[in-house]
Phi, psi and omega in degrees: 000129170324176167254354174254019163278109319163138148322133180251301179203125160295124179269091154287303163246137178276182200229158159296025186173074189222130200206154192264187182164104223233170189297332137176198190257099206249144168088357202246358203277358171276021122298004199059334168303129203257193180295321166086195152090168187255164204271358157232129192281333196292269193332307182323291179308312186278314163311294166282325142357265218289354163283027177092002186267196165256145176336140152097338181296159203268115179266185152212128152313145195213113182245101190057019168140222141049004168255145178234158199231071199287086191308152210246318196205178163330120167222145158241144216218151144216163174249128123256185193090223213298151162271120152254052176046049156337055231222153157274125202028115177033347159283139212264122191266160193260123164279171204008094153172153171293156162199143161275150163212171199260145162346102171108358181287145203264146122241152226220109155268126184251301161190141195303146174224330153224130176093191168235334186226137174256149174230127198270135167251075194285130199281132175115334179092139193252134149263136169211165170317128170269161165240136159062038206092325167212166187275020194281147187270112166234112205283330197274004179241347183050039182238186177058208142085192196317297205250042183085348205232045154072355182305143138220232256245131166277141142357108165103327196299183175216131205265097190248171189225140190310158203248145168075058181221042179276344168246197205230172203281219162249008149329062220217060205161110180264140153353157159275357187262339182272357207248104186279144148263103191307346184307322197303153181276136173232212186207108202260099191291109183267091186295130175283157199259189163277000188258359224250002157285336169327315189301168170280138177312336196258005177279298195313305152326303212281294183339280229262351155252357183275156200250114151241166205238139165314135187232168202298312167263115217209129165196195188283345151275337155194170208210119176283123191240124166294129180176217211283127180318080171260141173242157190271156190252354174270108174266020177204121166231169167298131165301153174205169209284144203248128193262160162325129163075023162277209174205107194244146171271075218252152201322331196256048169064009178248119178317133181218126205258105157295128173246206166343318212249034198300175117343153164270332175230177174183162190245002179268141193316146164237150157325303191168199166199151254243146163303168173300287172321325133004274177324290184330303209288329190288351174293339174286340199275148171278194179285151170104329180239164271247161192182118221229160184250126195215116153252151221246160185275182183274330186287341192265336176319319173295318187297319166303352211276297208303320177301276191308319182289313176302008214268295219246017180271000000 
């Protein structure tokens, strides 16, 4: 941990799910370790932008809610991705735009009204020990996060944050084109994989026109999407190494989309796997809603990656 790092924010109540997160854990996976980071890439990045930090600085994720914050001192600060009802001392905090707030001050997540997961952001960035290179919290691996060991966040813990990081960049708003309304159905761009001529014409049909619904089990390692049985002509495969955003197929024809917190390998056939920016948007959706599979070529996929990273250069 630096040495300039300052108290930030006191946890009076915790949430089911608030973990710190830097751009993930990268070079290690032949270690089994997996990436880690945050699972919608978009809210991450426009959260540290508009508080002033540079790619890769440590935010904290925050997933559906139920956490409150007690500022230890002057911070400016912002949230994007999901709206989970935000408010500073009882006031509705403006999501994607900075705002200052003073020493003693409360912020209050309360439970999503569009998307599922937020992201808090501080200028100077909240510090911790890295493990294995970074700070991304990974609860099923037990690394990262406030305190190294993957937890997250309690009652009592303490938030710290880099010392001289009290203003914000000259940013201080995203675009309204930058603000998704996760409510929306969505359409999820798919590079096809090596596996995805196995299929039968009518999974392949079906894949990529059939309506699919989120289905409950869904967490930071991969989010199951329920709809039409599709099957595969591979009845075995060798495991092999499993990337962001793939989309695998297991015997009983409903796809599950790995995300951040994945396995490093899996034997099961894939479709392909979704972009990254992909990914970010199905990490928003709750159970239940609609989401449709669309594939996309590799150039083009990349000329968006790059278009969106230059966003944040």
């Amino acid at each position: 941990m630096s040495q300039r790092a300052v108290p930030g924010f006191r946890v009076r109540r915790s949430g089911p799910l608030a973990l710190l997160q830097d751009a993930g854990r990268f070079g290690v996976r032949h270690l089994g370790v997996t990436q880690g980071g945050p699972a919608d890439l978009h809210g991450w990045a426009w959260a540290n932008r508009l508080a002033g930090n540079p790619w890769g600085t440590t935010a904290l994720e925050i997933t559906f809610g139920g956490i409150e914050l007690v500022a230890e001192r002057e911070l400016t600060l912002a949230v994007a991705g999901a709206d989970l009802g935000a408010t500073l001392d009882g006031e509705t905090l403006p999501g994607w735009q900075s705002v200052a707030i003073r020493e003693g001050q409360v912020l209050t997540f309360t439970q999503p009204v569009n998307g599922l997961r937020a992201y808090l952001a501080v200028a100077g960035g909240f510090s911790a020990e890295p493990v294995l290179g970074s700070v991304a919290g990974v609860v099923r691996e037990g690394l990262g996060g406030h305190d190294g060991l993957g937890h997250t966040l309690a009652e009592g813990d303490l938030l710290r944050v880099g010392e001289g990081g009290g203003r914000g960049g000259d940013v201080r708003s995203a675009p309204t084109t930058e603000r998704p309304d996760y409510r929306q159905a969505a359409r999820l761009a798919l590079l096809p994989g090596a596996q995805i001529g196995d299929f039968t014409g009518r999974s392949l049909f079906d894949a990529f026109n059939a309506v699919w619904r989120v289905d409950d089990r869904a967490d930071r390692m991969g989010v199951r999407l329920t709809g039409p049985r599709l099957q595969c002509r591979i009845e075995s495969l060798i495991s092999e190494g499993i990337g962001l955003g793939a989309v695998q197929v297991p015997p009983d024809g409903q796809p599950i989309v790995l995300l951040n917190d994945r396995q490093t390998i899996g034997g099961y056939p894939r479709l392909g796997a979704l972009t990254p920016l992909a990914a970010s948007r199905l990490a928003q959706c709750l159970p239940g809603q609609e989401v449709r599979l669309a594939p996309v070529a590799r150039e083009r996929a990349l000329a968006d990656y790059r278009r969106f990273r230059a966003v944040f250069a």
